[in-house]
CSV table of N, CA, C and O and ligand atoms in Angstrom, one decimal:
chain,number,residue,atom,x,y,z
Z,1,MET,N,99.0,74.9,152.3
Z,1,MET,CA,99.5,76.0,152.3
Z,1,MET,C,98.8,77.0,150.9
Z,1,MET,O,97.9,76.6,150.0
Z,2,ALA,N,98.2,78.1,151.9
Z,2,ALA,CA,96.9,79.0,150.8
Z,2,ALA,C,97.9,79.4,149.8
Z,2,ALA,O,99.3,79.7,150.4
Z,3,GLU,N,97.7,79.7,148.7
Z,3,GLU,CA,98.2,80.8,147.9
Z,3,GLU,C,98.1,81.8,147.5
Z,3,GLU,O,97.2,82.1,148.6
Z,4,MET,N,98.9,82.6,147.7
Z,4,MET,CA,99.7,83.9,148.0
Z,4,MET,C,98.9,84.4,147.7
Z,4,MET,O,98.3,84.1,146.4
Z,5,THR,N,97.9,85.4,148.5
Z,5,THR,CA,98.1,86.8,147.5
Z,5,THR,C,98.5,87.7,146.2
Z,5,THR,O,99.6,87.7,146.6
Z,6,LEU,N,98.1,88.4,145.1
Z,6,LEU,CA,98.5,89.3,144.5
Z,6,LEU,C,99.8,90.4,145.4
Z,6,LEU,O,100.3,90.6,144.7
Z,7,PHE,N,98.7,90.7,146.1
Z,7,PHE,CA,100.3,91.7,147.3
Z,7,PHE,C,100.7,91.3,148.0
Z,7,PHE,O,102.5,91.3,148.1
Z,8,GLU,N,100.7,89.6,148.4
Z,8,GLU,CA,101.7,88.8,148.7
Z,8,GLU,C,102.9,88.7,147.8
Z,8,GLU,O,104.1,89.2,148.3
Z,9,LYS,N,102.7,88.9,146.4
Z,9,LYS,CA,103.5,88.2,145.2
Z,9,LYS,C,104.2,89.5,144.8
Z,9,LYS,O,105.5,89.1,145.3
Z,10,ILE,N,103.9,91.0,144.8
Z,10,ILE,CA,104.5,92.1,145.2
Z,10,ILE,C,104.7,91.7,145.9
Z,10,ILE,O,106.8,92.0,145.7
Z,11,LEU,N,104.9,92.0,146.9
Z,11,LEU,CA,105.7,91.8,148.4
Z,11,LEU,C,106.8,91.5,148.4
Z,11,LEU,O,107.6,91.5,148.6
Z,12,ALA,N,106.8,90.5,148.2
Z,12,ALA,CA,108.0,89.5,148.2
Z,12,ALA,C,108.6,89.4,146.7
Z,12,ALA,O,109.9,88.6,146.6
Z,13,GLY,N,107.8,90.4,145.9
Z,13,GLY,CA,109.0,90.7,144.8
Z,13,GLY,C,108.8,89.5,143.3
Z,13,GLY,O,109.9,89.2,142.7
Z,14,GLU,N,108.0,89.1,144.1
Z,14,GLU,CA,107.7,87.4,143.2
Z,14,GLU,C,106.5,88.7,141.7
Z,14,GLU,O,106.7,87.7,140.0
Z,15,ILE,N,105.5,89.5,141.5
Z,15,ILE,CA,105.7,90.3,140.8
Z,15,ILE,C,105.8,91.3,140.7
Z,15,ILE,O,105.8,92.3,141.5
Z,16,PRO,N,106.5,91.3,139.9
Z,16,PRO,CA,107.0,93.7,139.2
Z,16,PRO,C,106.1,94.9,140.9
Z,16,PRO,O,104.4,94.5,140.6
Z,17,GLY,N,106.9,95.6,141.4
Z,17,GLY,CA,105.7,96.7,141.8
Z,17,GLY,C,106.5,97.8,141.9
Z,17,GLY,O,107.9,97.7,142.2
Z,18,ASP,N,106.1,99.3,142.3
Z,18,ASP,CA,106.6,100.3,142.1
Z,18,ASP,C,106.7,101.2,143.6
Z,18,ASP,O,106.1,101.5,143.8
Z,19,MET,N,107.4,100.6,144.1
Z,19,MET,CA,107.3,101.1,145.7
Z,19,MET,C,107.1,101.3,146.2
Z,19,MET,O,108.8,102.3,145.5
Z,20,VAL,N,107.2,102.5,147.0
Z,20,VAL,CA,107.2,103.7,147.7
Z,20,VAL,C,108.0,103.2,149.0
Z,20,VAL,O,108.0,104.4,149.3
Z,21,TYR,N,107.1,102.8,149.9
Z,21,TYR,CA,107.7,102.8,151.4
Z,21,TYR,C,107.8,101.2,151.6
Z,21,TYR,O,106.7,100.6,151.1
Z,22,GLU,N,108.7,99.6,152.6
Z,22,GLU,CA,108.9,99.0,153.2
Z,22,GLU,C,109.2,98.9,154.4
Z,22,GLU,O,110.1,100.0,154.6
Z,23,ASP,N,108.3,98.3,155.6
Z,23,ASP,CA,108.7,97.8,156.6
Z,23,ASP,C,109.3,96.8,157.3
Z,23,ASP,O,108.2,96.2,156.3
Z,24,GLU,N,109.3,96.5,158.2
Z,24,GLU,CA,108.8,94.7,158.3
Z,24,GLU,C,106.9,94.0,158.4
Z,24,GLU,O,106.8,92.8,159.2
Z,25,HIS,N,106.0,95.1,158.8
Z,25,HIS,CA,105.4,94.9,158.7
Z,25,HIS,C,104.4,95.2,157.7
Z,25,HIS,O,102.8,94.6,157.6
Z,26,CYS,N,104.1,96.5,157.1
Z,26,CYS,CA,104.0,96.8,155.1
Z,26,CYS,C,104.1,97.0,154.4
Z,26,CYS,O,106.2,97.6,155.3
Z,27,ALA,N,103.4,97.2,153.1
Z,27,ALA,CA,104.3,98.0,152.5
Z,27,ALA,C,103.8,98.9,151.0
Z,27,ALA,O,102.2,98.6,151.1
Z,28,ALA,N,104.0,99.3,150.1
Z,28,ALA,CA,103.5,100.5,149.6
Z,28,ALA,C,103.9,100.5,148.7
Z,28,ALA,O,104.9,100.6,147.5
Z,29,PHE,N,102.8,100.5,147.4
Z,29,PHE,CA,103.4,100.5,145.6
Z,29,PHE,C,102.4,101.0,145.3
Z,29,PHE,O,101.2,101.4,146.0
Z,30,ARG,N,102.9,101.7,144.1
Z,30,ARG,CA,101.2,102.6,143.2
Z,30,ARG,C,100.7,101.8,142.4
Z,30,ARG,O,101.0,100.5,142.3
Z,31,ASP,N,99.8,101.9,142.0
Z,31,ASP,CA,98.0,101.1,141.8
Z,31,ASP,C,98.5,101.5,140.6
Z,31,ASP,O,98.7,102.3,139.9
Z,32,ILE,N,98.7,99.9,140.2
Z,32,ILE,CA,98.7,99.6,138.7
Z,32,ILE,C,97.8,100.9,137.8
Z,32,ILE,O,98.1,100.9,136.4
Z,33,ASN,N,96.3,101.2,138.4
Z,33,ASN,CA,95.1,102.3,137.4
Z,33,ASN,C,94.5,102.8,138.3
Z,33,ASN,O,93.9,102.7,139.0
Z,34,PRO,N,95.3,104.4,138.0
Z,34,PRO,CA,95.9,105.1,139.1
Z,34,PRO,C,94.4,106.0,139.0
Z,34,PRO,O,94.3,106.6,138.1
Z,35,ALA,N,94.0,105.9,140.3
Z,35,ALA,CA,92.6,107.0,139.8
Z,35,ALA,C,93.1,108.6,140.4
Z,35,ALA,O,91.8,109.2,140.2
Z,36,ALA,N,94.0,108.6,140.6
Z,36,ALA,CA,94.7,110.8,140.7
Z,36,ALA,C,95.9,109.9,140.8
Z,36,ALA,O,96.6,109.5,140.5
Z,37,PRO,N,96.4,111.3,140.6
Z,37,PRO,CA,98.1,111.0,140.0
Z,37,PRO,C,98.5,110.6,141.2
Z,37,PRO,O,99.7,110.2,141.3
Z,38,VAL,N,98.4,110.9,142.5
Z,38,VAL,CA,99.0,109.9,143.6
Z,38,VAL,C,98.3,109.2,143.9
Z,38,VAL,O,97.1,109.4,144.3
Z,39,HIS,N,97.9,107.4,143.8
Z,39,HIS,CA,97.5,106.7,143.8
Z,39,HIS,C,98.2,105.8,144.7
Z,39,HIS,O,99.2,104.9,143.7
Z,40,VAL,N,98.7,105.2,146.1
Z,40,VAL,CA,99.2,104.5,146.8
Z,40,VAL,C,98.4,103.2,147.3
Z,40,VAL,O,97.5,103.7,147.3
Z,41,LEU,N,99.3,101.8,146.9
Z,41,LEU,CA,98.4,101.0,148.0
Z,41,LEU,C,98.9,100.8,149.2
Z,41,LEU,O,100.5,100.3,149.1
Z,42,LEU,N,98.4,100.5,150.5
Z,42,LEU,CA,99.1,100.3,151.8
Z,42,LEU,C,99.3,99.1,152.2
Z,42,LEU,O,97.3,98.4,152.4
Z,43,VAL,N,99.6,98.0,151.8
Z,43,VAL,CA,99.8,97.0,152.6
Z,43,VAL,C,100.3,95.8,153.1
Z,43,VAL,O,101.8,96.1,153.8
Z,44,PRO,N,99.5,95.0,154.9
Z,44,PRO,CA,100.2,94.9,156.2
Z,44,PRO,C,101.1,93.5,155.1
Z,44,PRO,O,99.9,92.5,154.0
Z,45,ARG,N,101.9,93.3,155.9
Z,45,ARG,CA,102.4,91.9,154.7
Z,45,ARG,C,101.6,90.5,155.2
Z,45,ARG,O,101.6,89.6,154.7
Z,46,LYS,N,100.3,91.1,156.1
Z,46,LYS,CA,100.0,90.4,157.2
Z,46,LYS,C,98.9,90.0,155.9
Z,46,LYS,O,98.0,91.1,155.2
Z,47,PRO,N,98.9,88.5,155.1
Z,47,PRO,CA,97.7,88.8,154.4
Z,47,PRO,C,96.0,88.5,155.0
Z,47,PRO,O,95.7,87.4,155.0
Z,48,ILE,N,95.7,90.1,155.7
Z,48,ILE,CA,94.2,89.0,155.9
Z,48,ILE,C,93.7,89.5,155.0
Z,48,ILE,O,93.4,91.0,154.5
Z,49,PRO,N,92.1,89.5,154.4
Z,49,PRO,CA,91.4,89.1,153.5
Z,49,PRO,C,91.1,91.0,153.5
Z,49,PRO,O,90.6,91.1,152.5
Z,50,ARG,N,90.3,91.0,154.9
Z,50,ARG,CA,89.4,92.0,154.3
Z,50,ARG,C,89.1,92.7,155.9
Z,50,ARG,O,89.8,92.1,157.0
Z,51,LEU,N,88.9,94.0,155.8
Z,51,LEU,CA,89.2,95.2,157.4
Z,51,LEU,C,88.8,93.9,158.0
Z,51,LEU,O,88.9,93.9,159.4
Z,52,ALA,N,87.1,93.5,157.8
Z,52,ALA,CA,85.9,93.0,158.6
Z,52,ALA,C,86.8,92.1,159.4
Z,52,ALA,O,86.3,90.8,159.9
Z,53,ASP,N,88.1,91.5,158.6
Z,53,ASP,CA,88.5,90.0,158.4
Z,53,ASP,C,89.3,89.8,160.0
Z,53,ASP,O,90.6,88.7,160.3
Z,54,ALA,N,90.0,91.4,160.6
Z,54,ALA,CA,91.0,91.9,161.3
Z,54,ALA,C,90.7,91.2,162.6
Z,54,ALA,O,89.5,91.5,162.7
Z,55,SER,N,91.4,91.4,163.7
Z,55,SER,CA,91.5,90.9,165.2
Z,55,SER,C,91.6,91.3,165.6
Z,55,SER,O,92.7,93.1,165.5
Z,56,GLY,N,91.9,91.6,166.9
Z,56,GLY,CA,92.1,92.0,168.4
Z,56,GLY,C,93.3,92.4,168.4
Z,56,GLY,O,93.8,93.7,168.4
Z,57,ASP,N,94.2,91.0,167.5
Z,57,ASP,CA,95.3,90.9,167.9
Z,57,ASP,C,95.9,91.8,166.7
Z,57,ASP,O,97.3,91.9,166.4
Z,58,ASP,N,95.3,92.8,165.9
Z,58,ASP,CA,95.7,93.5,164.4
Z,58,ASP,C,95.5,94.5,165.4
Z,58,ASP,O,96.2,95.3,164.4
Z,59,ALA,N,95.2,95.0,166.3
Z,59,ALA,CA,95.0,96.7,166.6
Z,59,ALA,C,96.0,97.1,166.5
Z,59,ALA,O,96.3,98.0,165.9
Z,60,GLY,N,97.4,96.5,167.0
Z,60,GLY,CA,98.9,97.2,166.8
Z,60,GLY,C,98.8,97.0,165.2
Z,60,GLY,O,99.7,98.7,164.5
Z,61,LEU,N,99.3,96.3,164.7
Z,61,LEU,CA,98.8,96.4,162.8
Z,61,LEU,C,98.1,97.7,161.7
Z,61,LEU,O,98.4,98.6,161.2
Z,62,LEU,N,97.2,97.4,162.3
Z,62,LEU,CA,96.4,98.7,161.9
Z,62,LEU,C,96.3,100.2,162.1
Z,62,LEU,O,96.2,100.8,161.6
Z,63,GLY,N,97.3,100.2,163.3
Z,63,GLY,CA,97.2,101.9,164.1
Z,63,GLY,C,98.8,101.2,163.2
Z,63,GLY,O,99.0,102.7,162.5
Z,64,HIS,N,99.5,100.8,162.9
Z,64,HIS,CA,100.8,101.0,162.4
Z,64,HIS,C,101.0,102.0,160.9
Z,64,HIS,O,100.5,102.4,160.7
Z,65,LEU,N,99.1,100.5,160.3
Z,65,LEU,CA,98.6,101.5,158.7
Z,65,LEU,C,98.1,103.0,158.6
Z,65,LEU,O,99.1,103.5,158.1
Z,66,LEU,N,97.7,103.2,159.8
Z,66,LEU,CA,97.3,105.0,160.1
Z,66,LEU,C,98.7,105.5,160.1
Z,66,LEU,O,98.1,106.8,159.8
Z,67,LEU,N,99.1,104.9,160.9
Z,67,LEU,CA,100.6,106.4,161.5
Z,67,LEU,C,101.3,106.3,160.3
Z,67,LEU,O,101.6,107.2,159.6
Z,68,VAL,N,101.9,105.2,159.2
Z,68,VAL,CA,102.7,104.8,158.1
Z,68,VAL,C,102.3,105.5,156.7
Z,68,VAL,O,102.4,106.3,156.0
Z,69,ALA,N,101.1,105.1,156.4
Z,69,ALA,CA,99.1,105.9,155.6
Z,69,ALA,C,100.1,107.5,155.5
Z,69,ALA,O,100.4,108.5,154.8
Z,70,PRO,N,100.2,108.7,156.2
Z,70,PRO,CA,100.0,110.1,156.2
Z,70,PRO,C,102.0,110.7,156.1
Z,70,PRO,O,102.2,111.5,155.4
Z,71,LYS,N,102.6,109.6,156.1
Z,71,LYS,CA,103.5,109.3,156.0
Z,71,LYS,C,104.3,109.4,154.3
Z,71,LYS,O,105.4,110.2,153.9
Z,72,ILE,N,103.5,108.6,154.7
Z,72,ILE,CA,103.5,107.9,152.8
Z,72,ILE,C,103.4,109.5,152.1
Z,72,ILE,O,103.7,109.7,151.0
Z,73,ALA,N,102.1,109.8,152.1
Z,73,ALA,CA,101.2,110.1,151.6
Z,73,ALA,C,102.0,112.9,151.9
Z,73,ALA,O,102.3,113.1,150.7
Z,74,ALA,N,103.3,112.6,152.5
Z,74,ALA,CA,103.5,113.4,152.6
Z,74,ALA,C,104.9,113.5,151.9
Z,74,ALA,O,105.5,114.5,151.7
Z,75,ALA,N,106.1,112.4,152.6
Z,75,ALA,CA,106.5,112.0,151.3
Z,75,ALA,C,106.5,112.1,149.3
Z,75,ALA,O,107.1,112.5,148.8
Z,76,GLU,N,105.0,112.1,149.2
Z,76,GLU,CA,104.4,112.0,147.6
Z,76,GLU,C,104.0,113.2,148.3
Z,76,GLU,O,103.6,114.0,146.8
Z,77,GLY,N,104.4,114.5,148.7
Z,77,GLY,CA,103.8,116.5,148.4
Z,77,GLY,C,102.4,116.9,149.0
Z,77,GLY,O,102.4,117.7,148.7
Z,78,PHE,N,101.7,115.9,149.0
Z,78,PHE,CA,100.6,115.9,149.6
Z,78,PHE,C,100.1,115.5,151.9
Z,78,PHE,O,98.8,115.0,151.4
Z,79,GLY,N,101.5,116.4,152.3
Z,79,GLY,CA,100.9,115.2,153.3
Z,79,GLY,C,99.2,116.7,154.2
Z,79,GLY,O,99.3,116.2,155.5
Z,80,ASP,N,99.4,117.2,153.2
Z,80,ASP,CA,98.4,118.1,154.4
Z,80,ASP,C,96.3,117.5,153.4
Z,80,ASP,O,95.0,118.3,153.3
Z,81,ALA,N,97.0,117.2,152.1
Z,81,ALA,CA,95.4,116.8,151.2
Z,81,ALA,C,95.5,115.2,150.8
Z,81,ALA,O,95.3,115.5,149.9
Z,82,PHE,N,95.1,114.5,151.2
Z,82,PHE,CA,95.4,113.1,151.0
Z,82,PHE,C,93.8,112.6,151.4
Z,82,PHE,O,92.9,112.6,152.4
Z,83,ARG,N,93.2,111.3,150.6
Z,83,ARG,CA,92.2,110.5,151.8
Z,83,ARG,C,92.6,108.9,151.4
Z,83,ARG,O,93.6,108.8,150.6
Z,84,LEU,N,92.6,108.9,152.6
Z,84,LEU,CA,92.8,107.6,151.9
Z,84,LEU,C,91.3,106.7,152.6
Z,84,LEU,O,90.0,106.8,153.3
Z,85,VAL,N,91.1,104.9,151.4
Z,85,VAL,CA,89.9,104.8,151.3
Z,85,VAL,C,89.8,102.8,151.3
Z,85,VAL,O,91.5,102.4,151.0
Z,86,VAL,N,89.3,102.2,152.2
Z,86,VAL,CA,89.1,101.0,152.2
Z,86,VAL,C,88.1,100.2,151.8
Z,86,VAL,O,86.9,100.7,152.9
Z,87,ASN,N,87.9,99.9,151.1
Z,87,ASN,CA,87.1,98.9,149.9
Z,87,ASN,C,87.1,97.4,150.8
Z,87,ASN,O,88.2,96.6,151.5
Z,88,ASN,N,85.9,97.1,151.4
Z,88,ASN,CA,85.2,96.1,152.3
Z,88,ASN,C,84.5,95.0,151.7
Z,88,ASN,O,82.8,95.6,151.5
Z,89,GLY,N,84.7,94.5,150.6
Z,89,GLY,CA,83.7,93.4,149.9
Z,89,GLY,C,83.2,93.5,149.2
Z,89,GLY,O,83.8,94.8,148.2
Z,90,ALA,N,83.0,92.9,147.7
Z,90,ALA,CA,82.8,93.2,146.4
Z,90,ALA,C,82.1,93.8,146.4
Z,90,ALA,O,82.3,94.8,145.6
Z,91,ASP,N,81.3,94.1,146.9
Z,91,ASP,CA,80.3,94.9,146.9
Z,91,ASP,C,80.2,96.9,147.4
Z,91,ASP,O,79.4,97.1,146.8
Z,92,ALA,N,81.2,97.0,148.0
Z,92,ALA,CA,82.3,97.9,147.9
Z,92,ALA,C,82.8,98.7,146.8
Z,92,ALA,O,83.7,98.8,147.6
Z,93,GLY,N,83.2,97.9,145.7
Z,93,GLY,CA,84.9,97.7,145.7
Z,93,GLY,C,85.9,97.0,145.9
Z,93,GLY,O,86.5,97.0,144.7
Z,94,GLN,N,85.7,95.8,146.4
Z,94,GLN,CA,87.3,94.8,147.4
Z,94,GLN,C,87.8,94.2,145.6
Z,94,GLN,O,86.3,93.5,145.6
Z,95,SER,N,88.5,94.4,145.3
Z,95,SER,CA,88.7,93.2,144.0
Z,95,SER,C,89.6,91.9,144.6
Z,95,SER,O,90.7,91.0,143.5
Z,96,VAL,N,90.6,92.6,144.6
Z,96,VAL,CA,91.8,92.0,145.7
Z,96,VAL,C,91.3,91.4,147.1
Z,96,VAL,O,91.6,92.7,148.5
Z,97,PHE,N,91.7,90.1,147.8
Z,97,PHE,CA,90.7,89.8,149.0
Z,97,PHE,C,92.7,90.6,149.7
Z,97,PHE,O,93.1,88.8,150.1
Z,98,HIS,N,93.1,91.6,150.3
Z,98,HIS,CA,94.4,91.4,151.0
Z,98,HIS,C,93.9,92.6,151.3
Z,98,HIS,O,94.6,93.1,150.5
Z,99,LEU,N,94.2,91.9,152.3
Z,99,LEU,CA,93.7,94.4,153.6
Z,99,LEU,C,94.5,94.9,152.6
Z,99,LEU,O,95.8,95.3,152.2
Z,100,HIS,N,93.6,96.5,151.8
Z,100,HIS,CA,95.3,97.9,151.5
Z,100,HIS,C,94.4,98.6,151.9
Z,100,HIS,O,93.3,98.2,152.4
Z,101,LEU,N,95.3,100.2,152.0
Z,101,LEU,CA,94.6,101.4,152.2
Z,101,LEU,C,95.3,102.1,151.0
Z,101,LEU,O,96.4,101.6,150.8
Z,102,HIS,N,94.0,102.4,150.7
Z,102,HIS,CA,93.9,103.5,148.8
Z,102,HIS,C,94.8,104.8,149.8
Z,102,HIS,O,94.0,105.4,150.6
Z,103,ILE,N,95.4,105.4,149.4
Z,103,ILE,CA,96.2,105.9,149.3
Z,103,ILE,C,95.9,107.1,148.2
Z,103,ILE,O,96.8,106.7,147.4
Z,104,ILE,N,95.0,108.4,148.0
Z,104,ILE,CA,95.0,109.2,146.7
Z,104,ILE,C,95.5,110.4,147.4
Z,104,ILE,O,95.3,110.6,148.1
Z,105,ALA,N,95.4,111.0,146.1
Z,105,ALA,CA,95.9,111.8,146.5
Z,105,ALA,C,96.6,113.0,145.2
Z,105,ALA,O,96.2,112.3,143.9
Z,106,GLY,N,96.1,114.4,145.1
Z,106,GLY,CA,96.5,115.2,143.7
Z,106,GLY,C,96.2,116.0,142.9
Z,106,GLY,O,96.1,116.7,141.5
Z,107,ARG,N,94.3,115.8,143.2
Z,107,ARG,CA,93.7,116.1,142.5
Z,107,ARG,C,92.8,116.9,143.6
Z,107,ARG,O,92.7,115.9,145.3
Z,108,PRO,N,91.7,117.0,143.6
Z,108,PRO,CA,90.7,117.9,144.1
Z,108,PRO,C,89.6,117.1,144.4
Z,108,PRO,O,89.0,115.9,143.8
Z,109,LEU,N,88.9,116.3,146.0
Z,109,LEU,CA,88.9,115.2,146.1
Z,109,LEU,C,87.2,115.2,146.6
Z,109,LEU,O,86.7,116.0,147.4
Z,110,LYS,N,86.1,114.8,145.8
Z,110,LYS,CA,84.6,115.2,146.3
Z,110,LYS,C,83.7,113.9,147.6
Z,110,LYS,O,85.0,113.5,147.2
Z,111,TRP,N,83.6,115.0,147.6
Z,111,TRP,CA,82.1,114.1,148.8
Z,111,TRP,C,81.2,114.6,148.7
Z,111,TRP,O,80.5,115.7,148.9
Z,112,PRO,N,80.3,113.3,149.0
Z,112,PRO,CA,80.8,112.2,149.3
Z,112,PRO,C,80.9,110.9,147.7
Z,112,PRO,O,81.3,111.7,146.6
Z,113,PRO,N,82.0,109.8,148.4
Z,113,PRO,CA,83.1,109.0,146.6
Z,113,PRO,C,81.5,108.5,146.5
Z,113,PRO,O,80.6,108.2,147.1
Z,114,GLY,N,81.9,108.0,145.0
Z,114,GLY,CA,80.4,107.7,144.4
Z,114,GLY,C,81.3,106.0,145.1
Z,114,GLY,O,81.4,105.5,145.4
I,201,AMP,P1,90.5,97.2,145.5
I,201,AMP,O1,89.6,97.1,144.9
I,201,AMP,O2,89.6,97.9,146.8
I,201,AMP,O3,90.3,95.6,146.3
I,201,AMP,O4,91.7,97.6,145.2
I,201,AMP,C1,92.5,96.9,144.4
I,201,AMP,C2,93.3,97.9,143.3
I,201,AMP,O5,94.3,97.2,142.9
I,201,AMP,C3,93.8,98.6,142.6
I,201,AMP,O6,92.8,100.2,142.5
I,201,AMP,C4,94.3,97.5,141.3
I,201,AMP,O7,93.8,99.0,140.5
I,201,AMP,C5,95.0,97.7,142.0
I,201,AMP,N1,96.1,96.3,141.4
I,201,AMP,C6,95.6,95.4,140.8
I,201,AMP,N2,96.4,94.9,140.3
I,201,AMP,C7,98.0,95.5,140.5
I,201,AMP,C8,98.7,95.3,140.1
I,201,AMP,N3,99.3,94.2,139.6
I,201,AMP,N4,100.0,96.9,140.2
I,201,AMP,C9,99.0,97.4,141.2
I,201,AMP,N5,97.1,97.6,141.2
I,201,AMP,C10,97.3,97.0,141.1
């Protein structure tokens, strides 16, 4: 059996996480190294390594994540101004290979991102 990812361990409670949301398909917890006053990671329970590894079977799950993210931003007080980021691949800044959406809010967000 494949070794659990860091985020699977957090979702399973094996590693502590500051959880802000949970349902049967996904969970969200605060980033340990926040890039903004609000920095939450939204993670599907299914350990898809990268967005590019998702398949058509995951369409409903991916849509679910996009519907949950604004609710988390709103619950954090920033429903009108938040950013979602998915880093895909090490060269794009991905360091944990379990798909996750960064939900970032609470400060002015520049464009383009660095
Ligand atoms: P990425 O670089 O897009 O793969 O994002 C991984 C994120 O996970 C980074 O922003 C890290 O700060 C965050 N991270 C790593 N370990 C933990 C942890 N134990 N709890 C919460 N966030 C973490």
